[in-house]
Amino acid sequence: MSFATSVPKVAQAVTATFATYCTADFLSNFIQHPTQKMDYGIFNQFIGREVDQTFWGTRTQHIVGVAGCLAITDHTSQALYARIFQKELCFAKSPAAFVAHTFLFIFSGVTLYCAGDAALNPNHKEEDRMTTFKSETYNSYVGSNTAWFEPYVPVAVAKFAGPAAGSSWLGSALLPATLAYSTVKGVGWNDWGNSGLNELEEKMNGVGIEK
């Protein structure tokens, strides 16, 4: 395959993965915060919620930023494996390698996002940026260790709902990613229920307000 033909295909694959991860992150919020109102920044105005920050420090920043980083590290990891071992990475044929890939691309992708957030987010004080990065990297490591199950989700779906469901986009991509997002964020950042909310989310959900 020539460079001219491979670049559009790679870009298309990365874009599709990015869209899947954006959707998975959004859906995971309903698992982690089923009764809470989330802060989606500039999009709050369309769902009748207050807008504080338009992007930085909101769920939208996380959805777009993490999905972009994960899409890059996911495809980079698979490409490196294919180049080194001269075969496509496949869970059925190389389960141990695929589980290792899952941890590595999630940890590296989330850490890449944390680095960008620590460096660029104007809400962080200049003197706290490195401390923030180190703290977030540790959270990334803790959370990424919980995502080992992700490759097994399509197998379980296929067993209980049939091979077609297990190989579908919903069963093989969106559902595993959504569940992985939930555990990585939930365990790594204690992002459950009324925990892990930003200031606007606490305000919208009445957290810390005495009645």
Coordinates of N, CA and C in Angstrom, one line a residue:
M1 N 0.8 -1.2 0.0 CA 0.0 0.0 0.0 C 0.9 1.2 0.0
S2 N 0.6 2.2 -0.9 CA 1.4 3.4 -1.0 C 1.1 4.4 0.1
F3 N 2.0 5.3 0.3 CA 1.8 6.3 1.3 C 0.5 7.2 1.0
A4 N 0.3 7.5 -0.3 CA -0.8 8.3 -0.7 C -2.2 7.6 -0.4
T5 N -2.2 6.3 -0.5 CA -3.4 5.6 -0.2 C -3.6 5.2 1.3
S6 N -2.5 5.0 1.9 CA -2.5 4.6 3.3 C -2.9 5.7 4.3
V7 N -2.5 6.9 4.0 CA -2.7 8.1 4.9 C -4.2 8.3 5.1
P8 N -5.0 8.4 4.0 CA -6.5 8.6 4.2 C -7.1 7.5 5.0
K9 N -6.7 6.2 4.8 CA -7.3 5.1 5.5 C -7.0 5.1 7.0
V10 N -5.7 5.5 7.3 CA -5.3 5.7 8.7 C -6.1 6.8 9.3
A11 N -6.2 7.9 8.6 CA -6.9 9.1 9.1 C -8.4 8.7 9.4
Q12 N -9.0 8.0 8.5 CA -10.4 7.5 8.6 C -10.5 6.6 9.8
A13 N -9.6 5.7 10.0 CA -9.7 4.8 11.2 C -9.5 5.5 12.5
V14 N -8.6 6.4 12.5 CA -8.3 7.2 13.8 C -9.5 8.1 14.1
T15 N -10.1 8.7 13.0 CA -11.3 9.5 13.2 C -12.5 8.7 13.8
A16 N -12.7 7.5 13.2 CA -13.8 6.6 13.7 C -13.5 6.2 15.1
T17 N -12.3 5.9 15.5 CA -12.0 5.5 16.9 C -12.2 6.7 17.8
F18 N -11.8 7.9 17.3 CA -12.0 9.1 18.1 C -13.5 9.3 18.4
A19 N -14.3 9.1 17.4 CA -15.8 9.3 17.6 C -16.3 8.3 18.6
T20 N -15.8 7.1 18.5 CA -16.3 6.0 19.4 C -15.9 6.3 20.8
Y21 N -14.7 6.8 21.0 CA -14.2 7.1 22.4 C -14.9 8.4 22.9
C22 N -15.3 9.3 22.1 CA -16.0 10.5 22.5 C -17.4 10.0 23.1
T23 N -18.0 9.2 22.3 CA -19.4 8.6 22.7 C -19.3 7.8 23.9
A24 N -18.2 7.0 24.0 CA -18.1 6.1 25.2 C -17.8 7.0 26.5
D25 N -17.1 8.0 26.4 CA -16.8 8.9 27.5 C -18.1 9.6 28.0
F26 N -18.9 10.1 27.0 CA -20.1 10.7 27.3 C -21.1 9.7 28.0
L27 N -21.2 8.5 27.5 CA -22.1 7.5 28.0 C -21.7 7.1 29.4
S28 N -20.3 7.0 29.6 CA -19.8 6.5 30.9 C -20.2 7.4 32.0
N29 N -20.5 8.7 31.7 CA -20.9 9.6 32.8 C -22.3 9.2 33.4
F30 N -23.1 8.6 32.6 CA -24.4 8.1 33.1 C -24.3 6.9 34.0
I31 N -23.2 6.2 33.8 CA -22.9 5.0 34.7 C -22.3 5.6 36.0
Q32 N -21.4 6.5 35.9 CA -20.7 7.0 37.1 C -21.5 8.0 37.9
H33 N -22.3 8.8 37.2 CA -23.1 9.8 37.8 C -24.6 9.7 37.3
P34 N -25.3 8.7 37.6 CA -26.6 8.4 37.1 C -27.7 9.5 37.4
T35 N -27.5 10.1 38.6 CA -28.5 11.1 39.0 C -28.0 12.5 39.0
Q36 N -26.7 12.7 38.7 CA -26.1 14.0 38.8 C -26.1 14.8 37.4
K37 N -26.1 16.1 37.5 CA -26.1 16.9 36.3 C -24.6 17.2 36.0
M38 N -24.2 17.0 34.8 CA -22.8 17.2 34.4 C -22.6 18.6 33.7
D39 N -21.3 19.0 33.8 CA -21.0 20.3 33.2 C -20.3 20.1 31.8
Y40 N -21.0 20.4 30.8 CA -20.5 20.2 29.4 C -20.1 21.5 28.8
G41 N -19.8 22.5 29.6 CA -19.2 23.7 29.2 C -20.1 24.5 28.3
I42 N -19.7 24.8 27.1 CA -20.4 25.7 26.1 C -21.7 25.0 25.7
F43 N -21.8 23.7 25.8 CA -23.0 23.0 25.4 C -24.1 23.0 26.5
N44 N -23.8 23.5 27.7 CA -24.8 23.6 28.8 C -26.0 24.5 28.4
Q45 N -25.7 25.5 27.6 CA -26.7 26.5 27.2 C -27.8 25.8 26.4
F46 N -27.5 24.7 25.7 CA -28.5 24.0 24.9 C -29.4 23.0 25.7
I47 N -29.0 22.8 27.0 CA -29.7 21.9 27.8 C -30.2 22.5 29.1
G48 N -30.2 23.9 29.0 CA -30.8 24.6 30.1 C -29.9 24.7 31.4
R49 N -28.6 24.6 31.2 CA -27.7 24.6 32.4 C -26.8 25.8 32.3
E50 N -26.4 26.3 33.5 CA -25.5 27.4 33.5 C -24.1 27.1 32.9
V51 N -23.6 28.1 32.2 CA -22.2 28.0 31.6 C -21.3 28.8 32.5
D52 N -20.3 28.1 33.0 CA -19.2 28.7 33.8 C -18.0 28.8 32.9
Q53 N -17.3 27.8 32.7 CA -16.2 27.7 31.7 C -16.7 27.1 30.4
T54 N -16.3 27.6 29.3 CA -16.8 27.1 28.0 C -16.2 25.8 27.6
F55 N -14.9 25.6 28.1 CA -14.2 24.4 27.7 C -13.4 23.8 28.8
W56 N -12.4 24.6 29.2 CA -11.4 24.1 30.2 C -12.1 23.7 31.5
G57 N -11.7 22.5 32.0 CA -12.3 22.1 33.3 C -13.6 21.5 33.2
T58 N -14.1 21.3 32.0 CA -15.5 20.7 31.8 C -15.4 19.3 31.3
R59 N -16.6 18.6 31.3 CA -16.6 17.3 30.7 C -16.3 17.3 29.2
T60 N -16.6 18.4 28.6 CA -16.3 18.4 27.1 C -14.8 18.4 26.9
Q61 N -14.1 19.1 27.7 CA -12.6 19.1 27.6 C -12.1 17.6 27.7
H62 N -12.6 16.9 28.7 CA -12.2 15.6 28.9 C -12.6 14.7 27.8
I63 N -13.9 14.8 27.3 CA -14.4 13.9 26.2 C -13.5 14.1 25.0
V64 N -13.3 15.3 24.6 CA -12.6 15.6 23.3 C -11.1 15.3 23.5
G65 N -10.5 15.7 24.6 CA -9.1 15.6 24.8 C -8.6 14.1 25.0
V66 N -9.3 13.4 25.9 CA -8.9 12.0 26.1 C -9.2 11.2 24.9
A67 N -10.3 11.4 24.2 CA -10.6 10.6 23.0 C -9.5 10.8 21.9
G68 N -9.1 12.0 21.7 CA -8.1 12.3 20.8 C -6.8 11.6 21.1
C69 N -6.4 11.7 22.3 CA -5.1 11.1 22.7 C -5.2 9.6 22.7
L70 N -6.3 9.0 23.1 CA -6.5 7.5 23.1 C -6.5 7.0 21.6
A71 N -7.2 7.7 20.7 CA -7.2 7.3 19.3 C -5.8 7.2 18.7
I72 N -5.0 8.2 19.1 CA -3.6 8.2 18.6 C -2.8 7.1 19.1
T73 N -2.8 6.9 20.5 CA -2.0 5.9 21.1 C -2.5 4.5 20.8
D74 N -3.8 4.3 20.6 CA -4.4 3.0 20.2 C -3.9 2.5 18.9
H75 N -4.0 3.4 17.9 CA -3.5 3.0 16.5 C -2.0 3.0 16.4
T76 N -1.3 3.8 17.2 CA 0.1 3.8 17.2 C 0.6 2.4 17.7
S77 N 0.0 2.0 18.8 CA 0.4 0.7 19.5 C 0.2 -0.4 18.5
Q78 N -1.0 -0.4 17.9 CA -1.3 -1.5 17.0 C -0.4 -1.5 15.8
A79 N 0.0 -0.3 15.3 CA 0.9 -0.2 14.1 C 2.3 -0.7 14.5
L80 N 2.7 -0.4 15.7 CA 4.1 -0.8 16.1 C 4.1 -2.3 16.2
Y81 N 3.0 -2.9 16.8 CA 3.0 -4.4 16.9 C 3.0 -5.0 15.5
A82 N 2.2 -4.5 14.6 CA 2.2 -5.1 13.3 C 3.6 -5.0 12.6
R83 N 4.3 -3.9 12.8 CA 5.6 -3.7 12.2 C 6.6 -4.6 12.8
I84 N 6.6 -4.8 14.1 CA 7.6 -5.6 14.8 C 7.3 -7.1 14.6
F85 N 6.1 -7.5 14.7 CA 5.8 -8.9 14.6 C 5.2 -9.4 13.2
Q86 N 5.1 -8.4 12.3 CA 4.6 -8.7 11.0 C 3.3 -9.4 10.9
K87 N 2.4 -9.0 11.8 CA 1.1 -9.6 11.8 C 0.2 -8.6 12.6
E88 N -1.1 -8.7 12.3 CA -2.1 -7.8 12.9 C -2.3 -8.2 14.3
L89 N -2.5 -7.2 15.2 CA -2.8 -7.5 16.6 C -4.2 -8.0 16.7
C90 N -4.4 -9.2 17.3 CA -5.7 -9.8 17.4 C -5.9 -10.5 18.7
F91 N -6.9 -10.2 19.5 CA -7.1 -10.8 20.8 C -7.3 -12.3 20.7
A92 N -8.0 -12.8 19.7 CA -8.2 -14.3 19.6 C -6.9 -15.0 19.4
K93 N -5.9 -14.4 18.7 CA -4.7 -15.1 18.4 C -3.6 -14.7 19.4
S94 N -3.6 -13.6 20.0 CA -2.6 -13.1 20.9 C -3.2 -12.4 22.1
P95 N -3.9 -13.2 22.9 CA -4.6 -12.5 24.1 C -3.7 -11.8 25.0
A96 N -2.6 -12.3 25.4 CA -1.7 -11.6 26.3 C -1.2 -10.3 25.8
A97 N -0.8 -10.4 24.5 CA -0.3 -9.2 23.8 C -1.4 -8.1 23.7
F98 N -2.6 -8.5 23.5 CA -3.7 -7.6 23.4 C -4.0 -6.9 24.7
V99 N -4.0 -7.7 25.8 CA -4.3 -7.2 27.1 C -3.2 -6.1 27.5
A100 N -1.9 -6.5 27.1 CA -0.8 -5.6 27.4 C -1.0 -4.3 26.6
H101 N -1.4 -4.5 25.3 CA -1.7 -3.3 24.4 C -2.8 -2.4 25.1
T102 N -3.8 -3.1 25.6 CA -4.9 -2.3 26.2 C -4.4 -1.4 27.3
F103 N -3.6 -2.0 28.2 CA -3.1 -1.2 29.3 C -2.2 -0.1 28.8
L104 N -1.3 -0.4 27.9 CA -0.3 0.5 27.5 C -0.9 1.7 26.7
F105 N -1.8 1.4 25.8 CA -2.4 2.5 25.0 C -3.3 3.4 25.9
I106 N -4.0 2.8 26.8 CA -4.9 3.6 27.7 C -4.0 4.5 28.7
F107 N -3.0 3.8 29.3 CA -2.1 4.6 30.2 C -1.4 5.7 29.5
S108 N -0.8 5.4 28.3 CA -0.1 6.4 27.6 C -1.0 7.5 27.0
G109 N -2.2 7.1 26.6 CA -3.1 8.1 26.0 C -3.6 9.0 27.1
V110 N -4.0 8.5 28.2 CA -4.6 9.3 29.3 C -3.5 10.2 29.9
T111 N -2.3 9.6 30.0 CA -1.1 10.4 30.5 C -0.8 11.6 29.6
L112 N -0.9 11.3 28.3 CA -0.6 12.3 27.3 C -1.7 13.5 27.5
Y113 N -2.9 13.1 27.7 CA -4.0 14.1 28.0 C -3.6 14.9 29.2
C114 N -3.2 14.2 30.3 CA -2.9 14.8 31.5 C -1.8 15.8 31.4
A115 N -0.8 15.5 30.5 CA 0.3 16.4 30.3 C -0.2 17.6 29.6
G116 N -1.0 17.5 28.6 CA -1.6 18.6 27.9 C -2.4 19.5 28.8
D117 N -3.2 18.8 29.6 CA -4.0 19.6 30.6 C -3.2 20.4 31.6
A118 N -2.2 19.7 32.1 CA -1.3 20.4 33.1 C -0.6 21.6 32.5
A119 N -0.2 21.4 31.2 CA 0.6 22.5 30.5 C -0.3 23.6 30.0
L120 N -1.5 23.3 29.6 CA -2.3 24.3 28.8 C -3.5 24.8 29.6
N121 N -4.0 24.1 30.5 CA -5.3 24.5 31.2 C -5.0 25.8 32.0
P122 N -5.7 26.9 31.7 CA -5.4 28.2 32.4 C -5.9 28.1 33.8
N123 N -6.7 27.1 34.2 CA -7.2 27.1 35.5 C -6.1 26.6 36.5
H124 N -5.0 26.0 36.0 CA -3.9 25.6 36.9 C -3.0 26.7 37.1
K125 N -2.5 26.9 38.4 CA -1.5 27.9 38.7 C -0.2 27.4 38.1
E126 N 0.6 28.4 37.6 CA 1.9 28.1 37.0 C 2.8 27.2 37.9
E127 N 2.8 27.5 39.2 CA 3.7 26.8 40.1 C 3.2 25.4 40.4
D128 N 1.9 25.1 40.0 CA 1.3 23.8 40.4 C 1.3 22.9 39.2
R129 N 1.7 23.3 38.0 CA 1.5 22.5 36.8 C 2.3 21.1 36.9
M130 N 3.5 21.1 37.3 CA 4.2 19.9 37.4 C 3.7 19.0 38.5
T131 N 3.3 19.5 39.6 CA 2.7 18.7 40.6 C 1.4 18.1 40.2
T132 N 0.6 18.9 39.4 CA -0.7 18.4 38.8 C -0.4 17.3 37.9
F133 N 0.6 17.4 37.0 CA 0.9 16.4 36.1 C 1.3 15.1 36.8
K134 N 2.2 15.2 37.8 CA 2.6 14.0 38.5 C 1.4 13.3 39.2
S135 N 0.6 14.1 39.8 CA -0.6 13.5 40.5 C -1.6 12.8 39.5
E136 N -1.8 13.5 38.4 CA -2.7 12.9 37.3 C -2.1 11.7 36.7
T137 N -0.8 11.7 36.5 CA -0.1 10.5 36.0 C -0.3 9.3 36.9
Y138 N -0.2 9.5 38.2 CA -0.4 8.4 39.1 C -1.9 7.9 39.0
N139 N -2.8 8.9 38.9 CA -4.2 8.5 38.8 C -4.5 7.7 37.5
S140 N -3.8 8.1 36.5 CA -3.9 7.4 35.2 C -3.4 6.0 35.3
Y141 N -2.3 5.8 36.0 CA -1.8 4.4 36.2 C -2.7 3.6 37.0
V142 N -3.3 4.1 38.0 CA -4.2 3.3 38.9 C -5.4 3.0 38.1
G143 N -6.0 3.9 37.4 CA -7.2 3.7 36.6 C -7.0 2.7 35.4
S144 N -5.9 2.9 34.7 CA -5.6 2.1 33.6 C -5.5 0.6 33.9
N145 N -5.1 0.3 35.1 CA -4.9 -1.1 35.6 C -6.3 -1.8 35.7
T146 N -7.4 -1.0 35.7 CA -8.7 -1.6 35.9 C -9.3 -2.0 34.5
A147 N -8.7 -1.6 33.4 CA -9.3 -1.8 32.1 C -8.9 -3.1 31.5
W148 N -8.3 -4.0 32.2 CA -7.8 -5.3 31.6 C -8.9 -6.1 31.0
F149 N -10.1 -5.9 31.5 CA -11.3 -6.7 31.0 C -11.8 -6.3 29.7
E150 N -11.4 -5.1 29.2 CA -12.0 -4.6 28.0 C -12.0 -5.5 26.8
P151 N -10.9 -6.3 26.5 CA -10.9 -7.2 25.3 C -11.9 -8.4 25.5
Y152 N -12.2 -8.6 26.8 CA -13.1 -9.8 27.0 C -14.6 -9.4 26.8
V153 N -14.9 -8.2 26.8 CA -16.3 -7.8 26.6 C -17.0 -8.3 25.3
P154 N -16.3 -8.1 24.2 CA -16.9 -8.6 23.0 C -17.1 -10.1 23.0
V155 N -16.2 -10.8 23.7 CA -16.3 -12.3 23.8 C -17.6 -12.6 24.6
A156 N -17.8 -11.9 25.7 CA -19.0 -12.1 26.5 C -20.3 -11.8 25.8
V157 N -20.2 -10.7 25.0 CA -21.4 -10.3 24.3 C -21.7 -11.4 23.2
A158 N -20.7 -11.9 22.6 CA -20.9 -12.9 21.6 C -21.5 -14.2 22.2
K159 N -21.1 -14.5 23.4 CA -21.5 -15.7 24.1 C -23.0 -15.6 24.4
F160 N -23.4 -14.4 24.9 CA -24.8 -14.3 25.4 C -25.8 -13.7 24.4
A161 N -25.2 -13.0 23.4 CA -26.1 -12.4 22.4 C -25.9 -12.8 21.0
G162 N -24.9 -13.7 20.8 CA -24.6 -14.2 19.4 C -23.4 -13.5 18.8
P163 N -22.7 -14.2 17.9 CA -21.5 -13.7 17.2 C -21.7 -12.3 16.5
A164 N -22.9 -12.2 15.9 CA -23.1 -10.9 15.2 C -23.1 -9.7 16.2
A165 N -23.7 -9.9 17.3 CA -23.7 -8.8 18.3 C -22.2 -8.6 18.8
G166 N -21.5 -9.7 19.1 CA -20.1 -9.5 19.6 C -19.2 -8.8 18.6
S167 N -19.4 -9.0 17.3 CA -18.6 -8.4 16.3 C -19.1 -7.0 15.8
S168 N -20.2 -6.6 16.3 CA -20.8 -5.3 15.9 C -20.0 -4.2 16.5
W169 N -20.3 -2.9 16.0 CA -19.6 -1.8 16.6 C -20.0 -1.6 18.0
L170 N -21.3 -1.8 18.3 CA -21.8 -1.7 19.7 C -21.1 -2.7 20.6
G171 N -21.1 -3.9 20.2 CA -20.5 -5.0 21.1 C -19.0 -5.1 21.2
S172 N -18.4 -4.7 20.1 CA -16.9 -4.9 20.0 C -16.1 -3.6 20.3
A173 N -16.8 -2.4 20.2 CA -16.1 -1.2 20.3 C -16.7 -0.3 21.4
L174 N -18.0 0.1 21.2 CA -18.6 1.1 22.1 C -18.8 0.6 23.5
L175 N -19.4 -0.6 23.7 CA -19.7 -1.1 25.0 C -18.4 -1.3 25.8
P176 N -17.4 -2.0 25.2 CA -16.1 -2.2 25.9 C -15.5 -0.8 26.3
A177 N -15.5 0.1 25.4 CA -14.9 1.4 25.7 C -15.6 2.2 26.8
T178 N -16.9 2.1 26.8 CA -17.8 2.8 27.8 C -17.5 2.2 29.2
L179 N -17.4 0.9 29.3 CA -17.2 0.3 30.5 C -15.8 0.6 31.0
A180 N -14.8 0.6 30.1 CA -13.4 0.9 30.5 C -13.3 2.3 30.9
Y181 N -13.9 3.2 30.2 CA -13.9 4.6 30.7 C -14.5 4.8 32.1
S182 N -15.5 4.0 32.4 CA -16.2 4.1 33.7 C -15.2 3.7 34.8
T183 N -14.5 2.6 34.6 CA -13.6 2.1 35.6 C -12.3 2.9 35.7
V184 N -11.8 3.3 34.6 CA -10.6 4.1 34.6 C -10.8 5.4 35.3
K185 N -11.9 6.1 35.0 CA -12.2 7.4 35.6 C -12.7 7.2 37.1
G186 N -13.5 6.2 37.3 CA -14.1 6.0 38.6 C -13.1 5.6 39.6
V187 N -12.2 4.6 39.2 CA -11.2 4.2 40.2 C -10.0 5.1 40.2
G188 N -9.5 5.5 39.1 CA -8.3 6.4 39.0 C -8.5 7.8 39.7
W189 N -9.7 8.3 39.5 CA -10.0 9.7 40.0 C -11.2 9.7 41.0
N190 N -11.6 8.6 41.5 CA -12.7 8.5 42.4 C -13.9 9.3 41.9
D191 N -14.2 9.1 40.6 CA -15.2 9.9 39.9 C -16.5 9.1 39.9
W192 N -17.2 9.1 41.0 CA -18.5 8.4 41.2 C -19.4 9.3 41.9
G193 N -20.7 9.2 41.5 CA -21.7 9.9 42.3 C -21.4 11.3 42.5
N194 N -21.4 11.8 43.8 CA -21.1 13.2 44.1 C -19.6 13.5 44.3
S195 N -18.8 12.4 44.0 CA -17.3 12.6 44.0 C -16.8 12.9 42.6
G196 N -15.7 13.7 42.6 CA -15.1 14.0 41.3 C -15.8 15.1 40.5
L197 N -16.7 15.8 41.1 CA -17.4 16.9 40.4 C -16.6 18.2 40.5
N198 N -16.8 19.0 39.4 CA -16.1 20.3 39.5 C -17.1 21.3 40.3
E199 N -16.7 22.5 40.4 CA -17.4 23.5 41.2 C -18.8 23.7 40.7
L200 N -18.9 23.9 39.4 CA -20.3 24.1 38.8 C -21.2 22.9 39.0
E201 N -20.6 21.7 38.9 CA -21.4 20.5 39.0 C -21.8 20.3 40.5
E202 N -21.0 20.7 41.4 CA -21.4 20.6 42.8 C -22.5 21.6 43.1
K203 N -22.4 22.8 42.5 CA -23.5 23.8 42.6 C -24.8 23.3 42.0
M204 N -24.7 22.7 40.8 CA -25.9 22.3 40.1 C -26.6 21.1 40.9
N205 N -25.8 20.3 41.6 CA -26.3 19.1 42.3 C -26.5 19.3 43.8
G206 N -26.3 20.6 44.2 CA -26.5 20.9 45.6 C -25.5 20.2 46.5
V207 N -24.3 19.9 46.1 CA -23.4 19.2 46.9 C -22.7 20.2 47.8
G208 N -22.7 19.9 49.1 CA -22.0 20.8 50.1 C -22.9 21.9 50.6
I209 N -24.2 21.9 50.1 CA -25.1 22.9 50.5 C -26.0 22.4 51.7
E210 N -25.9 23.0 52.8 CA -26.7 22.6 53.9 C -28.2 23.0 53.7
K211 N -29.1 22.0 54.0 CA -30.5 22.3 53.8 C -31.2 22.5 55.2

